[in-house]
């Protein structure tokens, strides 16, 4: 295969990478004044990368001798990643303007672009080394983003914490990869799968599997590797938190799915135990630990842990339907969580400073009814209550688990979602049942944020059900490309 | 009616009105809600008039688009028709009951009620398993808001309890539904009603559905959410909760548990009978000692719902018809009783029984209506409650003498707690000047209760109107479940005249011929 064909398949990453470098130069010479232009340019570049997916990059197959794969699965994940990244770029300027002193610098969109490049490589990786390179590119950008508010000690702490624990996780992952390489003699997914399929495989391969899954669980923030999540989410600037909760989550889960199915598919019985444990533990801990939270960002952090648990239930099924369920779950989850964070960005006190206490939402249904209604839709949807779209997400994964015969998993997981419903209800209760708090002032979302909130609320409302035929067809096509 | 999608229209009218209410003033929202519910009532009457009694099992069938996992398939049989009628009949009354008593956030309130109406009608009309689930479960959201925003002092606790209790039950049902759709390859309710699941699987599926319907019903011991929810909900919320939402459990047993899992239903009848018998006696005794009027009526609802469950699981015509009439009758009577409580609550702002007394002196019209509904709740002949209890208990008696014996105490105990309540509220001396100053029913309040009283009387005197649409459906259901009917515990011997005649003549030789027989 010639270079042109290979490059055509990696076109989205090329667009993003070259675009990021070019914008970095603009940022270096343009300074803070260029932020707005760089932001919009970054969104345009993401759009361009999305358009590039319609070509060979969307369904071209294997590139660079098996290092990279462009298929329907990676396309699905990339569309979600680019969309979430674009929203994270768009929601940032208003937030940074309001926080004291620290205006948004143009490096922010550039870092997000680099992160998106890394995530694109992650979901397209079909070799352990590509996987690692993509993961590190994504992570290094994320560490910087977490501490983007330099003068805020919480933000700096979040960045440091993320970096230290992230480095540890990378080490675990790399150790797992080296074990797999050592016992299978290859880093390519297909060949690794061959090694796992042999009749008497060595114990070393199993150890490798465990370590690889541990490293990936950290990136997904699945229990028991979730400890960093609440602290990082709370400390990072809110737009960055929104980004962390959406795009990297999609990338990490999609990567996990690809590794599990493509590289370690023959070891289904072995990794299923890990996935089931991680899924149930995430659902339960995410739900129980969220109950005591008073900070909305921490609450949403636990909510993201909880949701990863649900997504993993689809993976535990290990069937094309299960993988399609995971992708459906991620798609809907991204919309719900970005919508929630957009609402959180609207929370500010009389002085215009952002507030994060759940109590400050009190009585929002009277001060800002439309915003409260949107938040209520997101919360009920995250809790999986029909007829909101979040119900379909849960339906898809549980349906796959039941079809795969995992009845106890489905029953326990779904029963535990009642616990989760409790804390989502608490947010609704605060907004609708409590007397208005003085801290929450009337204000305007502005056309951009308002439009994005309205759009995500409409998608999550029962009207979203009209998307189901398309979403179902697309996600099953994505899943089939792995099997 | 060919081609006119009347069921979809009945869903669309309140849905559109609900959205419209959000953009209107308080007064505009009230009128919009009232008009929308009256349109639905008119459509409901049209539905009943056009219902072909004894015709096809499923009528007004609409086959709509398929959205991934469910189809927009609607259609009703006699059971659904009656319950839809109950819903559309009670809704204008609920709106009227809130006309003056709800003054805060009226547009949202009306929207929540209209949304509840959509979801109730949808639940009864759905012909697709998952469409049913969507409507069934979505009802939690507006009810949670109604209790939480417009409820009493302890409303937040009650709203959480209501929401989480019912959610947990329904989720287990969802897992069962997923399995059923996957195994049978269809999510159509009529198709699933004809599908035979293996007996071992049926038990698990039955239990999963039971978890949901028992909570919704509610059956002892998972009834505890009900008294809290009722006490805290605003009057109209209690009416709709008691009137229609409690019927979802009974409807579920009728639509799913019995026809889809007949063997499991037959095997687990003892569970239903046991829990129901406990419920009748225990909750009736609890009702006897309540100091709060709404709580008393809430506990009486649990006892009445137990009569529904024993009737349903009697596996015979009387039992099932009695259960259905009990659902309709209880929907009307307990709804009316909550309205009665609401009337005096609006005047004195307390539900404590001890604060009232002698209302027959200064509120004669109120006292008459209250007495009428009290009698209907007890099951006095001539009212709907009698027909219901009589049929259900007669059906049960054929299957289980003991259960019938225990559950018949509900008539005595019901009379005890209801008459005791009535005596304390309506008779005796007027305890305070505040009570003395309470005016009698306004014409609005009279118009809310008079139609219910008329229907209760109609159902009591000529129940045939209500039984006729269901007759064929009961036959279809019985045909399906007959093979699994539990054996009766009473074994009447037909008498043996031949043996009796022979007894005298051949006594001695026969005695000698069977020396081994133990004496």
PDB file of C-alpha atoms in Angstrom, chain A residues 268-460:
ATOM      1  CA  UNK A 268     -13.506 -13.320  26.737  1.00  0.00           C
ATOM      2  CA  UNK A 269     -14.145 -15.445  29.803  1.00  0.00           C
ATOM      3  CA  UNK A 270     -11.114 -13.993  31.563  1.00  0.00           C
ATOM      4  CA  UNK A 271     -11.674 -10.318  30.898  1.00  0.00           C
ATOM      5  CA  UNK A 272     -15.397 -10.567  31.334  1.00  0.00           C
ATOM      6  CA  UNK A 273     -14.818 -11.152  35.041  1.00  0.00           C
ATOM      7  CA  UNK A 274     -12.753  -7.990  35.240  1.00  0.00           C
ATOM      8  CA  UNK A 275     -15.281  -5.980  33.271  1.00  0.00           C
ATOM      9  CA  UNK A 276     -18.215  -7.237  35.318  1.00  0.00           C
ATOM     10  CA  UNK A 277     -16.458  -6.372  38.546  1.00  0.00           C
ATOM     11  CA  UNK A 278     -15.468  -2.938  37.281  1.00  0.00           C
ATOM     12  CA  UNK A 279     -18.967  -2.298  35.966  1.00  0.00           C
ATOM     13  CA  UNK A 280     -20.815  -3.230  39.137  1.00  0.00           C
ATOM     14  CA  UNK A 281     -18.272  -1.573  41.412  1.00  0.00           C
ATOM     15  CA  UNK A 282     -18.432   1.618  39.353  1.00  0.00           C
ATOM     16  CA  UNK A 283     -22.205   1.675  39.350  1.00  0.00           C
ATOM     17  CA  UNK A 284     -22.445   1.070  43.076  1.00  0.00           C
ATOM     18  CA  UNK A 285     -19.613   3.291  44.224  1.00  0.00           C
ATOM     19  CA  UNK A 286     -20.493   6.026  41.762  1.00  0.00           C
ATOM     20  CA  UNK A 287     -24.016   6.037  43.105  1.00  0.00           C
ATOM     21  CA  UNK A 288     -23.332   5.694  46.816  1.00  0.00           C
ATOM     22  CA  UNK A 289     -20.440   8.127  46.972  1.00  0.00           C
ATOM     23  CA  UNK A 290     -22.374  10.763  45.044  1.00  0.00           C
ATOM     24  CA  UNK A 291     -25.062  10.940  47.709  1.00  0.00           C
ATOM     25  CA  UNK A 292     -22.970  12.906  50.166  1.00  0.00           C
ATOM     26  CA  UNK A 293     -21.603  15.446  47.696  1.00  0.00           C
ATOM     27  CA  UNK A 294     -22.374  19.120  48.009  1.00  0.00           C
ATOM     28  CA  UNK A 295     -20.377  20.312  45.029  1.00  0.00           C
ATOM     29  CA  UNK A 296     -22.085  19.912  41.677  1.00  0.00           C
ATOM     30  CA  UNK A 297     -18.836  19.184  39.858  1.00  0.00           C
ATOM     31  CA  UNK A 298     -17.930  16.420  42.279  1.00  0.00           C
ATOM     32  CA  UNK A 299     -21.432  15.084  41.903  1.00  0.00           C
ATOM     33  CA  UNK A 300     -21.054  14.963  38.150  1.00  0.00           C
ATOM     34  CA  UNK A 301     -17.659  13.314  38.599  1.00  0.00           C
ATOM     35  CA  UNK A 302     -19.264  10.475  40.534  1.00  0.00           C
ATOM     36  CA  UNK A 303     -22.035  10.458  37.973  1.00  0.00           C
ATOM     37  CA  UNK A 304     -19.434   9.885  35.259  1.00  0.00           C
ATOM     38  CA  UNK A 305     -17.973   6.972  37.231  1.00  0.00           C
ATOM     39  CA  UNK A 306     -21.477   5.589  37.584  1.00  0.00           C
ATOM     40  CA  UNK A 307     -22.136   5.948  33.858  1.00  0.00           C
ATOM     41  CA  UNK A 308     -18.916   4.260  32.841  1.00  0.00           C
ATOM     42  CA  UNK A 309     -20.123   1.311  34.873  1.00  0.00           C
ATOM     43  CA  UNK A 310     -23.303   1.151  32.811  1.00  0.00           C
ATOM     44  CA  UNK A 311     -21.396   1.431  29.551  1.00  0.00           C
ATOM     45  CA  UNK A 312     -19.143  -1.447  30.633  1.00  0.00           C
ATOM     46  CA  UNK A 313     -22.186  -3.682  31.066  1.00  0.00           C
ATOM     47  CA  UNK A 314     -22.511  -3.636  27.294  1.00  0.00           C
ATOM     48  CA  UNK A 315     -18.860  -4.635  26.953  1.00  0.00           C
ATOM     49  CA  UNK A 316     -19.337  -7.476  29.418  1.00  0.00           C
ATOM     50  CA  UNK A 317     -21.867  -8.970  27.019  1.00  0.00           C
ATOM     51  CA  UNK A 318     -19.023  -9.299  24.517  1.00  0.00           C
ATOM     52  CA  UNK A 319     -21.394  -9.437  21.541  1.00  0.00           C
ATOM     53  CA  UNK A 320     -21.805  -7.030  18.600  1.00  0.00           C
ATOM     54  CA  UNK A 321     -25.066  -5.906  20.195  1.00  0.00           C
ATOM     55  CA  UNK A 322     -23.222  -5.265  23.423  1.00  0.00           C
ATOM     56  CA  UNK A 323     -20.588  -3.145  21.712  1.00  0.00           C
ATOM     57  CA  UNK A 324     -23.311  -1.298  19.836  1.00  0.00           C
ATOM     58  CA  UNK A 325     -24.924  -0.704  23.217  1.00  0.00           C
ATOM     59  CA  UNK A 326     -21.692   0.741  24.573  1.00  0.00           C
ATOM     60  CA  UNK A 327     -21.381   3.117  21.644  1.00  0.00           C
ATOM     61  CA  UNK A 328     -25.040   4.149  21.914  1.00  0.00           C
ATOM     62  CA  UNK A 329     -24.555   4.712  25.609  1.00  0.00           C
ATOM     63  CA  UNK A 330     -21.519   6.877  25.014  1.00  0.00           C
ATOM     64  CA  UNK A 331     -23.260   8.946  22.369  1.00  0.00           C
ATOM     65  CA  UNK A 332     -26.211   9.739  24.595  1.00  0.00           C
ATOM     66  CA  UNK A 333     -24.044  10.141  27.680  1.00  0.00           C
ATOM     67  CA  UNK A 334     -21.892  12.744  25.955  1.00  0.00           C
ATOM     68  CA  UNK A 335     -24.923  14.858  25.114  1.00  0.00           C
ATOM     69  CA  UNK A 336     -26.360  14.569  28.634  1.00  0.00           C
ATOM     70  CA  UNK A 337     -23.134  15.347  30.398  1.00  0.00           C
ATOM     71  CA  UNK A 338     -22.173  18.273  28.174  1.00  0.00           C
ATOM     72  CA  UNK A 339     -25.648  19.668  28.641  1.00  0.00           C
ATOM     73  CA  UNK A 340     -25.337  19.377  32.420  1.00  0.00           C
ATOM     74  CA  UNK A 341     -21.988  21.138  32.414  1.00  0.00           C
ATOM     75  CA  UNK A 342     -23.332  23.894  30.207  1.00  0.00           C
ATOM     76  CA  UNK A 343     -25.965  24.492  32.864  1.00  0.00           C
ATOM     77  CA  UNK A 344     -23.351  24.356  35.621  1.00  0.00           C
ATOM     78  CA  UNK A 345     -21.438  27.062  33.772  1.00  0.00           C
ATOM     79  CA  UNK A 346     -24.484  29.290  34.167  1.00  0.00           C
ATOM     80  CA  UNK A 347     -24.305  29.081  37.947  1.00  0.00           C
ATOM     81  CA  UNK A 348     -22.863  32.258  39.319  1.00  0.00           C
ATOM     82  CA  UNK A 349     -23.310  34.513  42.317  1.00  0.00           C
ATOM     83  CA  UNK A 350     -24.265  38.161  42.472  1.00  0.00           C
ATOM     84  CA  UNK A 351     -20.719  39.252  41.649  1.00  0.00           C
ATOM     85  CA  UNK A 352     -20.732  37.068  38.565  1.00  0.00           C
ATOM     86  CA  UNK A 353     -18.299  34.552  40.016  1.00  0.00           C
ATOM     87  CA  UNK A 354     -18.956  30.896  39.318  1.00  0.00           C
ATOM     88  CA  UNK A 355     -20.451  28.916  42.176  1.00  0.00           C
ATOM     89  CA  UNK A 356     -20.409  25.170  42.468  1.00  0.00           C
ATOM     90  CA  UNK A 357     -22.481  24.346  45.549  1.00  0.00           C
ATOM     91  CA  UNK A 358     -25.583  22.312  44.786  1.00  0.00           C
ATOM     92  CA  UNK A 359     -27.472  24.411  47.323  1.00  0.00           C
ATOM     93  CA  UNK A 360     -27.022  27.485  45.172  1.00  0.00           C
ATOM     94  CA  UNK A 361     -29.301  25.861  42.602  1.00  0.00           C
ATOM     95  CA  UNK A 362     -32.160  26.226  45.075  1.00  0.00           C
ATOM     96  CA  UNK A 363     -35.324  27.600  43.560  1.00  0.00           C
ATOM     97  CA  UNK A 364     -33.796  27.892  40.116  1.00  0.00           C
ATOM     98  CA  UNK A 365     -37.108  26.744  38.649  1.00  0.00           C
ATOM     99  CA  UNK A 366     -38.515  30.118  39.611  1.00  0.00           C
ATOM    100  CA  UNK A 367     -35.607  32.390  38.829  1.00  0.00           C
ATOM    101  CA  UNK A 368     -34.703  30.729  35.537  1.00  0.00           C
ATOM    102  CA  UNK A 369     -37.436  28.261  34.570  1.00  0.00           C
ATOM    103  CA  UNK A 370     -36.088  27.288  31.155  1.00  0.00           C
ATOM    104  CA  UNK A 371     -32.616  26.556  32.453  1.00  0.00           C
ATOM    105  CA  UNK A 372     -34.035  24.576  35.366  1.00  0.00           C
ATOM    106  CA  UNK A 373     -36.238  22.574  33.017  1.00  0.00           C
ATOM    107  CA  UNK A 374     -33.225  21.727  30.874  1.00  0.00           C
ATOM    108  CA  UNK A 375     -31.226  20.641  33.912  1.00  0.00           C
ATOM    109  CA  UNK A 376     -34.160  18.561  35.151  1.00  0.00           C
ATOM    110  CA  UNK A 377     -34.295  16.841  31.769  1.00  0.00           C
ATOM    111  CA  UNK A 378     -30.580  16.055  31.973  1.00  0.00           C
ATOM    112  CA  UNK A 379     -30.850  14.758  35.522  1.00  0.00           C
ATOM    113  CA  UNK A 380     -33.880  12.541  34.899  1.00  0.00           C
ATOM    114  CA  UNK A 381     -32.199  11.321  31.762  1.00  0.00           C
ATOM    115  CA  UNK A 382     -28.940  10.503  33.547  1.00  0.00           C
ATOM    116  CA  UNK A 383     -31.030   8.583  36.051  1.00  0.00           C
ATOM    117  CA  UNK A 384     -32.421   6.609  33.104  1.00  0.00           C
ATOM    118  CA  UNK A 385     -36.069   7.459  33.612  1.00  0.00           C
ATOM    119  CA  UNK A 386     -38.220   7.028  30.509  1.00  0.00           C
ATOM    120  CA  UNK A 387     -39.345   8.695  28.314  1.00  0.00           C
ATOM    121  CA  UNK A 388     -36.091  10.625  28.259  1.00  0.00           C
ATOM    122  CA  UNK A 389     -33.329   9.540  25.946  1.00  0.00           C
ATOM    123  CA  UNK A 390     -31.036   8.351  28.724  1.00  0.00           C
ATOM    124  CA  UNK A 391     -33.428   5.483  29.185  1.00  0.00           C
ATOM    125  CA  UNK A 392     -32.644   4.222  25.706  1.00  0.00           C
ATOM    126  CA  UNK A 393     -28.936   4.226  26.515  1.00  0.00           C
ATOM    127  CA  UNK A 394     -29.497   1.990  29.528  1.00  0.00           C
ATOM    128  CA  UNK A 395     -31.971  -0.076  27.565  1.00  0.00           C
ATOM    129  CA  UNK A 396     -29.380  -0.782  24.876  1.00  0.00           C
ATOM    130  CA  UNK A 397     -26.692  -2.070  27.236  1.00  0.00           C
ATOM    131  CA  UNK A 398     -29.041  -4.036  29.473  1.00  0.00           C
ATOM    132  CA  UNK A 399     -30.752  -5.548  26.482  1.00  0.00           C
ATOM    133  CA  UNK A 400     -27.386  -6.822  25.261  1.00  0.00           C
ATOM    134  CA  UNK A 401     -26.494  -8.170  28.701  1.00  0.00           C
ATOM    135  CA  UNK A 402     -29.792 -10.048  28.974  1.00  0.00           C
ATOM    136  CA  UNK A 403     -29.406 -11.460  25.471  1.00  0.00           C
ATOM    137  CA  UNK A 404     -25.937 -12.672  26.428  1.00  0.00           C
ATOM    138  CA  UNK A 405     -27.450 -14.483  29.387  1.00  0.00           C
ATOM    139  CA  UNK A 406     -25.942 -12.250  32.065  1.00  0.00           C
ATOM    140  CA  UNK A 407     -29.113 -12.065  34.123  1.00  0.00           C
ATOM    141  CA  UNK A 408     -27.584 -11.483  37.556  1.00  0.00           C
ATOM    142  CA  UNK A 409     -25.422  -8.680  36.175  1.00  0.00           C
ATOM    143  CA  UNK A 410     -28.424  -7.041  34.543  1.00  0.00           C
ATOM    144  CA  UNK A 411     -30.603  -7.401  37.631  1.00  0.00           C
ATOM    145  CA  UNK A 412     -28.014  -6.076  40.073  1.00  0.00           C
ATOM    146  CA  UNK A 413     -26.895  -3.284  37.761  1.00  0.00           C
ATOM    147  CA  UNK A 414     -30.383  -2.088  37.092  1.00  0.00           C
ATOM    148  CA  UNK A 415     -31.392  -2.296  40.734  1.00  0.00           C
ATOM    149  CA  UNK A 416     -28.346  -0.224  41.651  1.00  0.00           C
ATOM    150  CA  UNK A 417     -29.441   2.451  39.227  1.00  0.00           C
ATOM    151  CA  UNK A 418     -32.184   3.218  41.750  1.00  0.00           C
ATOM    152  CA  UNK A 419     -29.485   4.412  44.132  1.00  0.00           C
ATOM    153  CA  UNK A 420     -28.156   6.611  41.359  1.00  0.00           C
ATOM    154  CA  UNK A 421     -31.608   8.007  40.786  1.00  0.00           C
ATOM    155  CA  UNK A 422     -31.580   9.298  44.338  1.00  0.00           C
ATOM    156  CA  UNK A 423     -28.842  11.847  43.881  1.00  0.00           C
ATOM    157  CA  UNK A 424     -30.034  12.991  40.481  1.00  0.00           C
ATOM    158  CA  UNK A 425     -33.415  13.552  42.089  1.00  0.00           C
ATOM    159  CA  UNK A 426     -31.715  15.617  44.741  1.00  0.00           C
ATOM    160  CA  UNK A 427     -30.621  18.124  42.121  1.00  0.00           C
ATOM    161  CA  UNK A 428     -34.166  18.310  40.758  1.00  0.00           C
ATOM    162  CA  UNK A 429     -35.483  18.655  44.284  1.00  0.00           C
ATOM    163  CA  UNK A 430     -33.118  21.531  44.997  1.00  0.00           C
ATOM    164  CA  UNK A 431     -34.159  23.339  41.855  1.00  0.00           C
ATOM    165  CA  UNK A 432     -37.886  22.718  42.080  1.00  0.00           C
ATOM    166  CA  UNK A 433     -38.873  22.142  45.708  1.00  0.00           C
ATOM    167  CA  UNK A 434     -36.600  24.459  47.660  1.00  0.00           C
ATOM    168  CA  UNK A 435     -37.065  28.156  48.211  1.00  0.00           C
ATOM    169  CA  UNK A 436     -34.942  30.340  45.922  1.00  0.00           C
ATOM    170  CA  UNK A 437     -31.419  31.022  47.120  1.00  0.00           C
ATOM    171  CA  UNK A 438     -30.100  34.541  46.925  1.00  0.00           C
ATOM    172  CA  UNK A 439     -26.783  33.403  45.540  1.00  0.00           C
ATOM    173  CA  UNK A 440     -28.188  32.493  42.194  1.00  0.00           C
ATOM    174  CA  UNK A 441     -28.875  35.627  40.203  1.00  0.00           C
ATOM    175  CA  UNK A 442     -30.994  36.093  37.183  1.00  0.00           C
ATOM    176  CA  UNK A 443     -29.067  36.329  34.005  1.00  0.00           C
ATOM    177  CA  UNK A 444     -28.885  35.414  30.416  1.00  0.00           C
ATOM    178  CA  UNK A 445     -27.171  32.398  28.935  1.00  0.00           C
ATOM    179  CA  UNK A 446     -26.238  34.209  25.774  1.00  0.00           C
ATOM    180  CA  UNK A 447     -27.156  32.890  22.357  1.00  0.00           C
ATOM    181  CA  UNK A 448     -24.326  30.380  22.060  1.00  0.00           C
ATOM    182  CA  UNK A 449     -24.627  28.651  25.438  1.00  0.00           C
ATOM    183  CA  UNK A 450     -28.412  28.988  25.358  1.00  0.00           C
ATOM    184  CA  UNK A 451     -28.568  27.420  21.930  1.00  0.00           C
ATOM    185  CA  UNK A 452     -26.289  24.545  22.922  1.00  0.00           C
ATOM    186  CA  UNK A 453     -28.312  23.856  26.067  1.00  0.00           C
ATOM    187  CA  UNK A 454     -31.566  23.950  24.124  1.00  0.00           C
ATOM    188  CA  UNK A 455     -30.157  21.655  21.458  1.00  0.00           C
ATOM    189  CA  UNK A 456     -28.938  19.059  23.932  1.00  0.00           C
ATOM    190  CA  UNK A 457     -32.206  19.266  25.883  1.00  0.00           C
ATOM    191  CA  UNK A 458     -34.197  18.607  22.720  1.00  0.00           C
ATOM    192  CA  UNK A 459     -31.996  15.643  21.824  1.00  0.00           C
ATOM    193  CA  UNK A 460     -32.439  14.206  25.319  1.00  0.00           C
TER     194      UNK A 460
END
